[in-house]
Tab-separated table of C-alpha atoms in Angstrom:
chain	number	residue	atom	x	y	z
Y	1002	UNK	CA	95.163	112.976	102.596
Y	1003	UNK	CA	98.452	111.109	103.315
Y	1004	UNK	CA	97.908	107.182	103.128
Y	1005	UNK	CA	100.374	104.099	104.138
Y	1006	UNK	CA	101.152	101.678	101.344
Y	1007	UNK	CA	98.384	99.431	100.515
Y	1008	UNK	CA	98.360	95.575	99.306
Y	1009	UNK	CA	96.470	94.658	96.481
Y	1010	UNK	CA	92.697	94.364	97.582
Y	1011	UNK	CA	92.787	90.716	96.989
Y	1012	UNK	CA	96.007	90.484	99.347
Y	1013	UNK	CA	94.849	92.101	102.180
Y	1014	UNK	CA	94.321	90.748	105.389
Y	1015	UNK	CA	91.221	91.590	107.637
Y	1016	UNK	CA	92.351	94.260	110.446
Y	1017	UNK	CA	91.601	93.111	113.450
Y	1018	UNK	CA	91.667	96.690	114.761
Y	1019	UNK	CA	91.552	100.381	113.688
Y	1020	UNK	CA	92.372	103.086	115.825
Y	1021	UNK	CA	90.615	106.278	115.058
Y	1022	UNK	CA	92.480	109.818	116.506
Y	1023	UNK	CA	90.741	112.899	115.425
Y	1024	UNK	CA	91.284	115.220	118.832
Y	1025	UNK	CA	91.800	118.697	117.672
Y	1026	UNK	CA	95.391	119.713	118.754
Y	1027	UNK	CA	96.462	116.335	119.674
Y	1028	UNK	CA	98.540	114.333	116.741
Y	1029	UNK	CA	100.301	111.916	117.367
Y	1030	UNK	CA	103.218	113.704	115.250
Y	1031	UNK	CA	102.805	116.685	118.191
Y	1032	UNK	CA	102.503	114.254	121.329
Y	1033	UNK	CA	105.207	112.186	122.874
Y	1034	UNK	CA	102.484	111.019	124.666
Y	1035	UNK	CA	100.625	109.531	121.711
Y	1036	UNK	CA	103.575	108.039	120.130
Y	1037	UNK	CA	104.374	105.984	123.457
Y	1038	UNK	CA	100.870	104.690	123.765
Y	1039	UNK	CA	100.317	104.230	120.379
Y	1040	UNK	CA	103.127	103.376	118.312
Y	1041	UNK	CA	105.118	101.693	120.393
Y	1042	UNK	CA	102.031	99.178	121.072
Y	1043	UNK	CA	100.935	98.947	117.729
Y	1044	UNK	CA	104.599	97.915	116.786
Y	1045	UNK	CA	103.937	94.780	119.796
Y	1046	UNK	CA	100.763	94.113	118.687
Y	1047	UNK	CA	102.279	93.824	114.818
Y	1048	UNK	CA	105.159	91.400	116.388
Y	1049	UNK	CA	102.468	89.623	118.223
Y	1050	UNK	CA	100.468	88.478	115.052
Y	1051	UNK	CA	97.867	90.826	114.994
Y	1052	UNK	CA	96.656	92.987	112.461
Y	1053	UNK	CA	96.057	97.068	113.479
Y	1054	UNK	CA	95.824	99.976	111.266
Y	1055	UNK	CA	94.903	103.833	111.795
Y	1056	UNK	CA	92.747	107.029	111.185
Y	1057	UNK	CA	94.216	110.097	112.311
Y	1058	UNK	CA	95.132	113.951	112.180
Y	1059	UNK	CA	98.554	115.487	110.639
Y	1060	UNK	CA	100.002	118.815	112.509
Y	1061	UNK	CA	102.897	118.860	110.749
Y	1062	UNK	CA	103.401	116.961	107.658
Y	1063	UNK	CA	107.252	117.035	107.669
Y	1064	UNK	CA	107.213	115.632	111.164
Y	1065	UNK	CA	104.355	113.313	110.700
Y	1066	UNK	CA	106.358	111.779	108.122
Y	1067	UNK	CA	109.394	111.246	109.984
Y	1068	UNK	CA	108.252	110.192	113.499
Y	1069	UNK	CA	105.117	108.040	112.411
Y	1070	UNK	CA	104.439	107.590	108.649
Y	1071	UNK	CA	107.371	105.923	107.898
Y	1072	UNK	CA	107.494	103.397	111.185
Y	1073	UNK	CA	104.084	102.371	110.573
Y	1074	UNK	CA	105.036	101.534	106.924
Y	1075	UNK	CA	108.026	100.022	108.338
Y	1076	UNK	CA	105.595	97.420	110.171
Y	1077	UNK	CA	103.114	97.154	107.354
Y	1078	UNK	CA	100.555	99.424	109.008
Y	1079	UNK	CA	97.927	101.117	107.231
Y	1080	UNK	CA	96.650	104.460	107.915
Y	1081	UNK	CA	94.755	107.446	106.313
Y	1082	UNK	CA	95.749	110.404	107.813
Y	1083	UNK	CA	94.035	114.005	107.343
Y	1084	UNK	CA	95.147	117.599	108.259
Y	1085	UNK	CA	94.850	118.769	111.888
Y	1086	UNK	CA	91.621	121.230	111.797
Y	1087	UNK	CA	88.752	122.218	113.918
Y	1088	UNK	CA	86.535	119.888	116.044
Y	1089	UNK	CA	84.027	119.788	113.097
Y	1090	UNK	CA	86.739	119.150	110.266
Y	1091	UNK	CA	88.494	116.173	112.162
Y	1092	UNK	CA	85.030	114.419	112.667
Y	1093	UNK	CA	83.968	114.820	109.345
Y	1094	UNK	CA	87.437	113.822	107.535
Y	1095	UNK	CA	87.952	111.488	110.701
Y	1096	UNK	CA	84.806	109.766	109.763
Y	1097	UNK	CA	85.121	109.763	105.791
Y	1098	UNK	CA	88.561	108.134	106.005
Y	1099	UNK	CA	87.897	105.668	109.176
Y	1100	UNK	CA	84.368	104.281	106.331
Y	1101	UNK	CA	87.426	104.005	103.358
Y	1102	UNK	CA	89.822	101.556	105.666
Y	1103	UNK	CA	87.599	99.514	107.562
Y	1104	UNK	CA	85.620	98.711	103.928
Y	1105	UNK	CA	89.033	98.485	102.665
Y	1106	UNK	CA	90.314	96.282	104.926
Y	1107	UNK	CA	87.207	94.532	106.508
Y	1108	UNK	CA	88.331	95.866	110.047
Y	1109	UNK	CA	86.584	94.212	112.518
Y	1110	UNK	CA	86.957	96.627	115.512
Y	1111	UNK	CA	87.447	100.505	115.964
Y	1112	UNK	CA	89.586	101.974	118.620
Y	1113	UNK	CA	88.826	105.565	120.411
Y	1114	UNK	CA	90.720	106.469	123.635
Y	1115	UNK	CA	88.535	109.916	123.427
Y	1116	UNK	CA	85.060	110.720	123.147
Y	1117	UNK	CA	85.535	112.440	119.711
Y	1118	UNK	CA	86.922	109.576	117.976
Y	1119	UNK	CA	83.546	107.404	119.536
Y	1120	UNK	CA	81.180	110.349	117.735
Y	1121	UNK	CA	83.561	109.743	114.542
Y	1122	UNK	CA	83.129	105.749	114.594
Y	1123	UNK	CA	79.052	107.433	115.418
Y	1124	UNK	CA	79.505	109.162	112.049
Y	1125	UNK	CA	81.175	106.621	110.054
Y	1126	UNK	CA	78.776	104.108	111.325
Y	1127	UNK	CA	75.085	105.132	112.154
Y	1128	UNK	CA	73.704	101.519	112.148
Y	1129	UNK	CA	76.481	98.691	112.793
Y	1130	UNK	CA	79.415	98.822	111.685
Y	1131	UNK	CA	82.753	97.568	113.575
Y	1132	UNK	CA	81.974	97.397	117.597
Y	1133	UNK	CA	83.640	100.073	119.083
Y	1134	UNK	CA	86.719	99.431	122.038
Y	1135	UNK	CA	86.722	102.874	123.931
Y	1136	UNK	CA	89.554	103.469	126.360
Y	1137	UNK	CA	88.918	105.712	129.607
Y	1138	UNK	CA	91.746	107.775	129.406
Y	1139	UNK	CA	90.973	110.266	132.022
Y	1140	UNK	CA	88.118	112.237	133.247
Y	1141	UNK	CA	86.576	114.993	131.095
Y	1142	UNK	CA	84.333	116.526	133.170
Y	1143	UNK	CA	86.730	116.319	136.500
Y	1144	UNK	CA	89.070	117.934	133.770
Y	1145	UNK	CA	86.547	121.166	133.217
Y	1146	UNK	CA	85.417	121.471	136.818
Y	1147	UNK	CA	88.949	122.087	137.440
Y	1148	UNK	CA	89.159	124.605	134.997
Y	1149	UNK	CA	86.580	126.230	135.990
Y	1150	UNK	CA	83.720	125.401	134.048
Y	1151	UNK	CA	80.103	126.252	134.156
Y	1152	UNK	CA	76.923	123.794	135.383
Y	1153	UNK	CA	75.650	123.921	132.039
Y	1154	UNK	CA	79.136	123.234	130.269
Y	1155	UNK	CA	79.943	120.189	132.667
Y	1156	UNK	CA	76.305	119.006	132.313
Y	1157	UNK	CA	76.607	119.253	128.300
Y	1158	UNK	CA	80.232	117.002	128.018
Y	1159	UNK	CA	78.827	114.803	130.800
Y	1160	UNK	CA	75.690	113.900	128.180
Y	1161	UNK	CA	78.554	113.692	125.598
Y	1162	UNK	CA	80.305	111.281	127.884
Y	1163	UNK	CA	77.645	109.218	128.668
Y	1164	UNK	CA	76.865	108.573	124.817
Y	1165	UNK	CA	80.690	107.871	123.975
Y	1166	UNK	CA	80.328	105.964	126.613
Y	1167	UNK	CA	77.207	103.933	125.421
Y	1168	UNK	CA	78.062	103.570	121.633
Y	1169	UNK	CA	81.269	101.067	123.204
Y	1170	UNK	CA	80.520	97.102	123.434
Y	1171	UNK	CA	83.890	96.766	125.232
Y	1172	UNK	CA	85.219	99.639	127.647
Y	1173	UNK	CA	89.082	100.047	128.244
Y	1174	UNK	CA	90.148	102.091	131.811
Y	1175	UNK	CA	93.533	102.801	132.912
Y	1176	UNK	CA	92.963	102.732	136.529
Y	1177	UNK	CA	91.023	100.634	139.252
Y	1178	UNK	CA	89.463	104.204	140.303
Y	1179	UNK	CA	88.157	104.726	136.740
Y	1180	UNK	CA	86.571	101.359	136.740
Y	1181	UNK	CA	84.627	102.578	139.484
Y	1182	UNK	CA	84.142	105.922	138.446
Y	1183	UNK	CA	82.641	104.269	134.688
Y	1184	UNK	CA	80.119	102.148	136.979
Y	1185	UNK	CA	79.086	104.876	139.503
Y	1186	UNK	CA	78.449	107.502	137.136
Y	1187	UNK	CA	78.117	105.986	133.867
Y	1188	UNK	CA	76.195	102.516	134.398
Y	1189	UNK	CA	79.053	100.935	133.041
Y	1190	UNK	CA	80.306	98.132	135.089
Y	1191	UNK	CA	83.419	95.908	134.163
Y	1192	UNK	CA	85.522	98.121	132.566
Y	1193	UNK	CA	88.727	96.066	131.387
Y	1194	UNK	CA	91.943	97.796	133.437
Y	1195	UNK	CA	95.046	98.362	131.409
Y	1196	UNK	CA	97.089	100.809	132.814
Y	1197	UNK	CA	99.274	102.952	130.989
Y	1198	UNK	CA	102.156	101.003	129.729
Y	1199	UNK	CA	105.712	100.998	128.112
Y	1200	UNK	CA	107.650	98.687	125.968
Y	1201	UNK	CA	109.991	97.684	129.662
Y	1202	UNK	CA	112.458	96.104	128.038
Y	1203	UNK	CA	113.326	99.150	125.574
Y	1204	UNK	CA	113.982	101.076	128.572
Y	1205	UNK	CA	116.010	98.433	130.530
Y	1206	UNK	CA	117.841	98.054	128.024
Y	1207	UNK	CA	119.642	101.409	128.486
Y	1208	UNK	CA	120.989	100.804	131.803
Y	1209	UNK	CA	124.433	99.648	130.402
Y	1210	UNK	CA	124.766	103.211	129.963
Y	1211	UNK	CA	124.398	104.490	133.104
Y	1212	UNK	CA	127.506	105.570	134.033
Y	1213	UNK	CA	128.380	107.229	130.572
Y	1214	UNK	CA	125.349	109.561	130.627
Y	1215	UNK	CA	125.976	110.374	134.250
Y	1216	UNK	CA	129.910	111.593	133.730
Y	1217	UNK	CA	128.476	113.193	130.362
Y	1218	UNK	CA	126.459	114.974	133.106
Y	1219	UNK	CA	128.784	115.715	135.356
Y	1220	UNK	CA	127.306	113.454	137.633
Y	1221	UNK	CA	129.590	111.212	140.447
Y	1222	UNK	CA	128.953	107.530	140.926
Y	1223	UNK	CA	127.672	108.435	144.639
Y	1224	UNK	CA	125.559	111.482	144.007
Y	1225	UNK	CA	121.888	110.708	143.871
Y	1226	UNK	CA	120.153	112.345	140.777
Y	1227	UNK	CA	116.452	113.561	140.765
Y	1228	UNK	CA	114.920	113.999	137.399
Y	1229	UNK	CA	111.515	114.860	135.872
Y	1230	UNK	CA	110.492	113.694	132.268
Y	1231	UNK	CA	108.179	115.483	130.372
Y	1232	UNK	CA	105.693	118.337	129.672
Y	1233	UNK	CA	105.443	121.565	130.994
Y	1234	UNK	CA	101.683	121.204	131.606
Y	1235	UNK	CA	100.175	123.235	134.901
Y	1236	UNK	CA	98.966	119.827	136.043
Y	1237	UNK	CA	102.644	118.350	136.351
Y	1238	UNK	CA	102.880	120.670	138.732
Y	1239	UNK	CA	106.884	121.874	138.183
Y	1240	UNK	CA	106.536	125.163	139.723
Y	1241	UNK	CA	105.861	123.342	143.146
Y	1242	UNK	CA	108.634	120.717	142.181
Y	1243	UNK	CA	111.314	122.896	141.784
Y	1244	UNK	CA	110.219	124.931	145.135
Y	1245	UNK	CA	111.434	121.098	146.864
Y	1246	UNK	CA	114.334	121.445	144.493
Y	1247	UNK	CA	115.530	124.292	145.943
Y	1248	UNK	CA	115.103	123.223	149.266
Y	1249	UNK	CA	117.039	120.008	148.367
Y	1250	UNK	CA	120.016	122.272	146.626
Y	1251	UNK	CA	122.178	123.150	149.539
Y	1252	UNK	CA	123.036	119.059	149.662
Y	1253	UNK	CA	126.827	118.722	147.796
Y	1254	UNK	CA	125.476	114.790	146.772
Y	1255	UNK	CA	122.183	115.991	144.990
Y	1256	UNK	CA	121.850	116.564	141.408
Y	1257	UNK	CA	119.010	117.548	139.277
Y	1258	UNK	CA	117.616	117.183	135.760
Y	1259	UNK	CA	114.762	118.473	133.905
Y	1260	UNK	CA	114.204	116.362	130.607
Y	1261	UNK	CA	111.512	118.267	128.994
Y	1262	UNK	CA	109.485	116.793	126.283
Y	1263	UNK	CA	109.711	118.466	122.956
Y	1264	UNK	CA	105.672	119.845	122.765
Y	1265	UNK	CA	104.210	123.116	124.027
Y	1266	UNK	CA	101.676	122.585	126.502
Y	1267	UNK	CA	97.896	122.811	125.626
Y	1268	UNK	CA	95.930	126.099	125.177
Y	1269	UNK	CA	99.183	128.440	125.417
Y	1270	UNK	CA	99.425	127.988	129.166
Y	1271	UNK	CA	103.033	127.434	130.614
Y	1272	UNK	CA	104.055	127.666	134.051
Y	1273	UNK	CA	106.981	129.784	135.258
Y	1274	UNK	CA	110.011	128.537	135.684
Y	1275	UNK	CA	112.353	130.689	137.222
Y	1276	UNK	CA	112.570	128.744	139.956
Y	1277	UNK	CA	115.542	127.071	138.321
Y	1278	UNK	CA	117.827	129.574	137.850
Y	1279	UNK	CA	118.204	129.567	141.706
Y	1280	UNK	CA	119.076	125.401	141.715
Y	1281	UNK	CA	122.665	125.211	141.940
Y	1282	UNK	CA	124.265	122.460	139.050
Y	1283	UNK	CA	120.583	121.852	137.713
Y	1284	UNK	CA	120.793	120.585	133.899
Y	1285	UNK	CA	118.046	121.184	131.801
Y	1286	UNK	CA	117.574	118.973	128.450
Y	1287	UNK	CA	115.244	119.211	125.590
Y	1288	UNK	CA	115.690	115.686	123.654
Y	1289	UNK	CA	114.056	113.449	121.125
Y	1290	UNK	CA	112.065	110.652	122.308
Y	1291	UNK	CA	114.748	107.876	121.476
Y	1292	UNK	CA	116.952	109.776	123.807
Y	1293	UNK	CA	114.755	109.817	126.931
Y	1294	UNK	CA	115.919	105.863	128.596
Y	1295	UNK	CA	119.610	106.486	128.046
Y	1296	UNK	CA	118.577	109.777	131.001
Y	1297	UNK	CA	116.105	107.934	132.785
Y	1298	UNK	CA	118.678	105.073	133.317
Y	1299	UNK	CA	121.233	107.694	135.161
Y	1300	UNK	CA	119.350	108.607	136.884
Y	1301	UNK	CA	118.148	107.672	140.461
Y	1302	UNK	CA	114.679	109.227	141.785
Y	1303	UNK	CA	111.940	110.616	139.176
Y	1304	UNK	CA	109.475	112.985	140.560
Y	1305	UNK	CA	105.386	112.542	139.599
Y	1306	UNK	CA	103.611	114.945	141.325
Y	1307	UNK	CA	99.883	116.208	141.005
Y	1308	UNK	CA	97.174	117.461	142.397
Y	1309	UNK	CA	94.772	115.114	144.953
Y	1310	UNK	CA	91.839	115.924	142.448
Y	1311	UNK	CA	88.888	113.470	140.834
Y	1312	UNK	CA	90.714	114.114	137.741
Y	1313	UNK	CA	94.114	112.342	139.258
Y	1314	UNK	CA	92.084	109.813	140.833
Y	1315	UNK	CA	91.399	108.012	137.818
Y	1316	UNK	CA	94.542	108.721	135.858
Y	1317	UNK	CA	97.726	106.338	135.039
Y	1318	UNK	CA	100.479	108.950	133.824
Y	1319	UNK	CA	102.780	107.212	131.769
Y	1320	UNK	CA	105.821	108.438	133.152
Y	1321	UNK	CA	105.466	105.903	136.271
Y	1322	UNK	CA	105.972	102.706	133.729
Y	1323	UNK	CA	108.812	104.928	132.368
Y	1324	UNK	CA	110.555	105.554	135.843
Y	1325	UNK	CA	110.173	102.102	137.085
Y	1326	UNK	CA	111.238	100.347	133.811
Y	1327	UNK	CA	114.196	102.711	134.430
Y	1328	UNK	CA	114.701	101.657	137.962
Y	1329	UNK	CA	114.146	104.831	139.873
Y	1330	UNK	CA	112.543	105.493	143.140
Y	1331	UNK	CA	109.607	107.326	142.538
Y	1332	UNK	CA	108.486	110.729	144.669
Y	1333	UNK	CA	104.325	110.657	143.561
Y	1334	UNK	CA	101.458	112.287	145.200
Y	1335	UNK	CA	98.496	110.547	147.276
Y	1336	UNK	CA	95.559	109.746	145.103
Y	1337	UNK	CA	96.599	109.343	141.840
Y	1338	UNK	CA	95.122	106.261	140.268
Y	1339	UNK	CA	96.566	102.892	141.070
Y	1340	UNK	CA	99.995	104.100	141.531
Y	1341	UNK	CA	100.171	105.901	144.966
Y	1342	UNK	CA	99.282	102.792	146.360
Y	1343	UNK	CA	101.683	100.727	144.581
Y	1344	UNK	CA	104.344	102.704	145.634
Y	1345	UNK	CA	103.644	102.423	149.453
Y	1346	UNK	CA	102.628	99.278	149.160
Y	1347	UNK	CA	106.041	97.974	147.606
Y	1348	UNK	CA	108.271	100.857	149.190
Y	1349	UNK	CA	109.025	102.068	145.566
Y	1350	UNK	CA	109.278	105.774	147.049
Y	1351	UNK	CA	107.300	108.231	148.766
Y	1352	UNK	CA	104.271	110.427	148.595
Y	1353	UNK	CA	104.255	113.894	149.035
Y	1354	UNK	CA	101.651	116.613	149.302
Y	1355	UNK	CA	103.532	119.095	146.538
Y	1356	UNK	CA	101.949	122.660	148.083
Y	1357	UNK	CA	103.419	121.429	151.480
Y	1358	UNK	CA	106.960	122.501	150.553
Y	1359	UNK	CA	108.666	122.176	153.899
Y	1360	UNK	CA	107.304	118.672	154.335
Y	1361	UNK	CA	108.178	117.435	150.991
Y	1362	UNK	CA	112.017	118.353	151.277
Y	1363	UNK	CA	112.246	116.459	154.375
Y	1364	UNK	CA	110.340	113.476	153.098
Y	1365	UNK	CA	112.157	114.369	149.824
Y	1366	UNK	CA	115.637	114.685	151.930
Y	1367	UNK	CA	115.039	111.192	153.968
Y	1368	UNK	CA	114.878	109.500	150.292
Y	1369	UNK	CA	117.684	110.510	149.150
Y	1370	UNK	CA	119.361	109.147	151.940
Y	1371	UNK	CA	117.997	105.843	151.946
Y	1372	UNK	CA	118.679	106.244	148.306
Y	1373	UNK	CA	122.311	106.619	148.007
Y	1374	UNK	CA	122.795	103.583	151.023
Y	1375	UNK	CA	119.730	100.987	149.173
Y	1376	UNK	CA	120.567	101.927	145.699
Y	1377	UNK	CA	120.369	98.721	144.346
Y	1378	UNK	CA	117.475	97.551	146.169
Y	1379	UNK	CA	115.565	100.227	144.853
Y	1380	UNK	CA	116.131	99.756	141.566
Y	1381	UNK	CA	116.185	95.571	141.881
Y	1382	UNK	CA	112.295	96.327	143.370
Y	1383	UNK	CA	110.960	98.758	140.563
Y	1384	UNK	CA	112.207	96.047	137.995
Y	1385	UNK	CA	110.300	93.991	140.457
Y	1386	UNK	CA	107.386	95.686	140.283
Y	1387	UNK	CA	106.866	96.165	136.822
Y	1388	UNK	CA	106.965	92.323	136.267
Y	1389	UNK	CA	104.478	91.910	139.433
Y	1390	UNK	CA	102.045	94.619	138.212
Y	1391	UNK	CA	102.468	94.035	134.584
Y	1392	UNK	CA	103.445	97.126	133.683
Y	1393	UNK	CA	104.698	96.166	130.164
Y	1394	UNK	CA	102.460	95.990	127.115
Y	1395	UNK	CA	103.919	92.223	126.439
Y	1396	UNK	CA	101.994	91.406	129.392
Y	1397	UNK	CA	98.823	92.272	128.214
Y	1398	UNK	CA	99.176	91.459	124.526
Y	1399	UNK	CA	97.295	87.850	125.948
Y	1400	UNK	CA	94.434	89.954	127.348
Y	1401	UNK	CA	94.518	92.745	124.671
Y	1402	UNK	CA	94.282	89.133	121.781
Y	1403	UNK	CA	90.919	87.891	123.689
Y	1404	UNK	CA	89.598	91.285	123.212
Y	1405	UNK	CA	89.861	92.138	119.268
Y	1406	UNK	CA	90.692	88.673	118.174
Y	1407	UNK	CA	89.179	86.137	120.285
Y	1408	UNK	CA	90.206	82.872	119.890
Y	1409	UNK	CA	93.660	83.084	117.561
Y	1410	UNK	CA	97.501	83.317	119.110
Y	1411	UNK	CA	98.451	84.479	122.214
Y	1412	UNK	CA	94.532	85.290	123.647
Y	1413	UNK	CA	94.397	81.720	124.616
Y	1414	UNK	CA	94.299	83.018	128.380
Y	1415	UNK	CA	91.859	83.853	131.227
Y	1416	UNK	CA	91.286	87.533	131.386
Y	1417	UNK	CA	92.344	87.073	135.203
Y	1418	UNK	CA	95.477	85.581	134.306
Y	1419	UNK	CA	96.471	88.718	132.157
Y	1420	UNK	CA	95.415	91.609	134.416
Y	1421	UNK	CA	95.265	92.313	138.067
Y	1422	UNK	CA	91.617	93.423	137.776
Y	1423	UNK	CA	87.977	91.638	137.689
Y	1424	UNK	CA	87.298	91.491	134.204
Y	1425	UNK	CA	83.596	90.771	133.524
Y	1426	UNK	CA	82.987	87.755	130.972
Y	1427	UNK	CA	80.353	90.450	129.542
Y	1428	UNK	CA	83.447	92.927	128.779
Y	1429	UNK	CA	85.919	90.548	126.868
C-alpha cells in the first residue's frame, strides 16, 4: 500500500470528498486522461478551499510516484493507493482502503466516475456510509454493442449499470445527450452536466510561444498546421484521419503533426499507421503531458473525429477543451455529445463524416483556407467560446462547492448560474 502524508488524527480536517479509482488497467499513473480530469481538478478544488482526497490503483510504482504521489502531497492530498490487479483484487483492496480514509478523515462524500468504483463505495459501505457522486462518463453498454457483444453480456452490464446507477444520491453527466440517455433508460432524471474540462488558463498561457515551437518545427508564420493530440485508440479514428491527410498533402502551406500521448491503447489493439509515411513533412511527437500546450498553441486546426455511434452521442472527449483553450479551429464529427453543435453553432470549425474521405478533404481543404485569411478570428472565438460555454473547471468550482459542500465558499450560487444545463433542486 503506498499512502500520502497524514496529519495527526486530531489535526485533520473532514474531506469533503474522496474519489475512489479501482478500474482494472486504468491508473491514473498510465492515463493522461486521468491525470487531466483528475489531478489537475483536484489541484483547483485544493486552491478553491475544499478538501478532496483519493483511493486508487498503482501500475507502475516508479511512475506513480513521480506523476501523482508527489503532486498530491505537494497540495496536501491524501490518498491510499493499492497495486493495479484483477477486477476482483481492485474492489476488494479498493474497498478496504476507501473504509480506512473516509473513517480516517470523516469524508463526507465518495466520488466514482465508473461503475466499479460505485460497487467498491457498495463494498466499503453496505448500509450508509458517505452518499455517493457518480459521474456518467460514457456509455458502457453502447461501448460493448460496438464491440460486438452478446444479448446476454449487454443485458448483464446494463443490470450492473442500473445498480451503479441507483446506489448514487447525486449523478454527474458530461453531456446534454447523457442526461437524457440517464433518464430514458435509467429512471434517472436531472443528471448535473459538467462537461469534460481543462485548467484554460494553463493552456493559454502557452501561446507566447507560438512562434518558437512552430520554427522549432519547421513551420512558416503563414502555413496552417493540423494536429491531433492523443491516443492511438480505434475509436479516434487516425487511420481515417490520415486518409484526409493525405489528400490535404499535395498543398505547399499545410503542415501536419501527430502528438501522441505516451499510453498504449486498451486491450492490445492499435490501428495501422502507415498511412503516414506517405504525408509529405508530417512530424510525429511522443511528449510528456507538460509539453502538450506549448504544441497545441502552434498550432492552428486540431482534428476530433469519431464515429456517429450511441456511444459518441453521450461523450465529451477532452481534447475539445484542450483545442479550444489552445485556440484552434476544430474539424469534429456530427453527433458527438454537446460539441458538434457548439461548433456549428459558433463557426468554431467543421464537421466531417471521417469514412467519406473525398468529402472531408474538401470540407477539410475549404478550412484551411478560411483558416490562413481569419486566423485570428478563429482563435479570438474558441477563447470565446470556452468562456461562453464554461469550458474551464474554475467555472464550475461554484456549482461543483453546492454539490459536496453546500453552503461554505464559493457554492454560494444558483446551480443555473454555474452550468448551461437544468439542474434539478433534487440533484444538488
Amino acid at each position: 500500500m503506498t499512502s500520502g502524508a497524514t496529519p495527526a488524527r486530531g489535526d485533520r480536517e473532514a474531506l469533503d470528498l474522496v474519489y475512489v479509482l479501482v478500474d482494472p488497467q486504468f491508473a491514473l499513473d498510465n492515463s493522461p486522461v486521468f491525470q487531466s480530469q483528475i489531478l489537475d481538478w483536484v489541484r483547483l478544488q485544493r486552491q478553491g478551499g475544499l478538501r478532496v482526497g483519493i483511493v486508487c490503483s498503482v501500475a507502475d510504482d516508479g511512475r506513480f510516484e513521480r506523476l501523482v504521489a508527489a503532486p498530491l502531497r505537494e497540495h496536501g492530498v491524501p490518498f491510499l493507493a493499492f497495486p493495479d490487479g484483477t477486477l476482483r483484487h481492485n474492489l476488494a483492496r479498493g474497498a478496504r482502503l476507501l473504509r480506512k480514509l473516509v473513517r480516517e478523515h470523516r469524508a463526507r462524500h465518495v466520488y466514482a466516475r465508473g461503475i466499479w468504483g460505485a460497487y467498491a463505495h457498495r463494498l466499503a459501505f453496505p448500509l450508509g456510509g458517505p452518499p455517493l457522486v457518480y459521474d456518467f462518463r460514457g456509455d458502457l453498454v453502447a461501448e460493448a454493442e460496438m464491440r460486438g457483444a452478446s444479448p446476454l453480456r449487454l443485458a448483464v452490464l446494463r443490470a450492473l449499470c442500473r445498480g451503479a446507477f441507483s446506489r448514487a444520491r447525486t449523478l454527474l453527466c458530461v453531456s446534454t445527450p447523457a442526461a437524457e440517455t440517464l433518464a430514458r433508460e435509467y429512471g434517472r432524471p436531472g443528471a448535473v452536466v459538467i462537461p469534460s474540462l481543462v485548467d484554460a488558463d494553463w493552456f493559454r498561457g502557452f501561446q507566447d510561444r507560438r512562434r518558437e515551437v512552430r520554427a522549432s518545427l519547421g513551420v512558416g508564420d503563414e502555413d496552417v498546421l493540423l494536429v491531433y493530440a492523443g491516443g492511438l485508440n480505434p475509436y479516434q479514428m487516425l487511420p481515417e484521419m490520415l486518409r484526409v491527410w493525405k489528400g490535404l498533402s499535395g498543398r505547399p502551406d499545410v503542415r501536419f503533426l501527430l502528438l501522441l500521448a505516451r499510453q498504449q491503447p486498451t486491450g492490445g489493439e492499435r490501428p495501422e499507421l502507415d498511412g503516414a509515411a506517405e504525408i509529405p513533412g508530417l512530424v510525429t511527437l511522443s511528449v510528456p503531458r507538460h509539453e502538450v500546450p506549448g504544441y497545441l498553441a502552434a498550432s492552428d486546426v486540431g482534428f476530433l473525429l469519431r464515429q456517429e455511434h450511441p456511444l459518441n452521442r453521450v461523450a465529451s472527449p477532452v481534447k475539445f477543451g484542450e483545442y479550444l483553450s489552445s485556440g484552434l479551429a476544430i474539424v469534429t464529427s456530427p453527433g458527438v455529445g454537446d460539441i458538434s453543435r457548439i461548433v456549428e453553432e459558433h463557426d468554431l470549425g467543421i464537421l466531417v463524416r471521417p469514412e467519406d474521405t473525398r468529402r472531408a478533404v474538401a470540407a477539410c481543404a475549404g478550412l484551411v483556407a478560411r483558416v490562413r485569411e481569419e486566423r485570428d478570428a478563429f482563435r479570438r472565438r474558441a477563447f470565446d467560446a470556452v468562456v461562453r460555454e464554461k469550458w474551464d473547471w474554475k467555472a464550475h468550482l461554484g456549482l461543483w462547492t453546492a454539490i459536496i459542500a453546500p453552503g461554505r465558499g464559493p457554492g454560494a450560487v444558483r446551480p443555473a448560474q454555474a452550468s448551461r444545463s437544468a439542474v434539478s433542486p433534487e440533484a444538488v
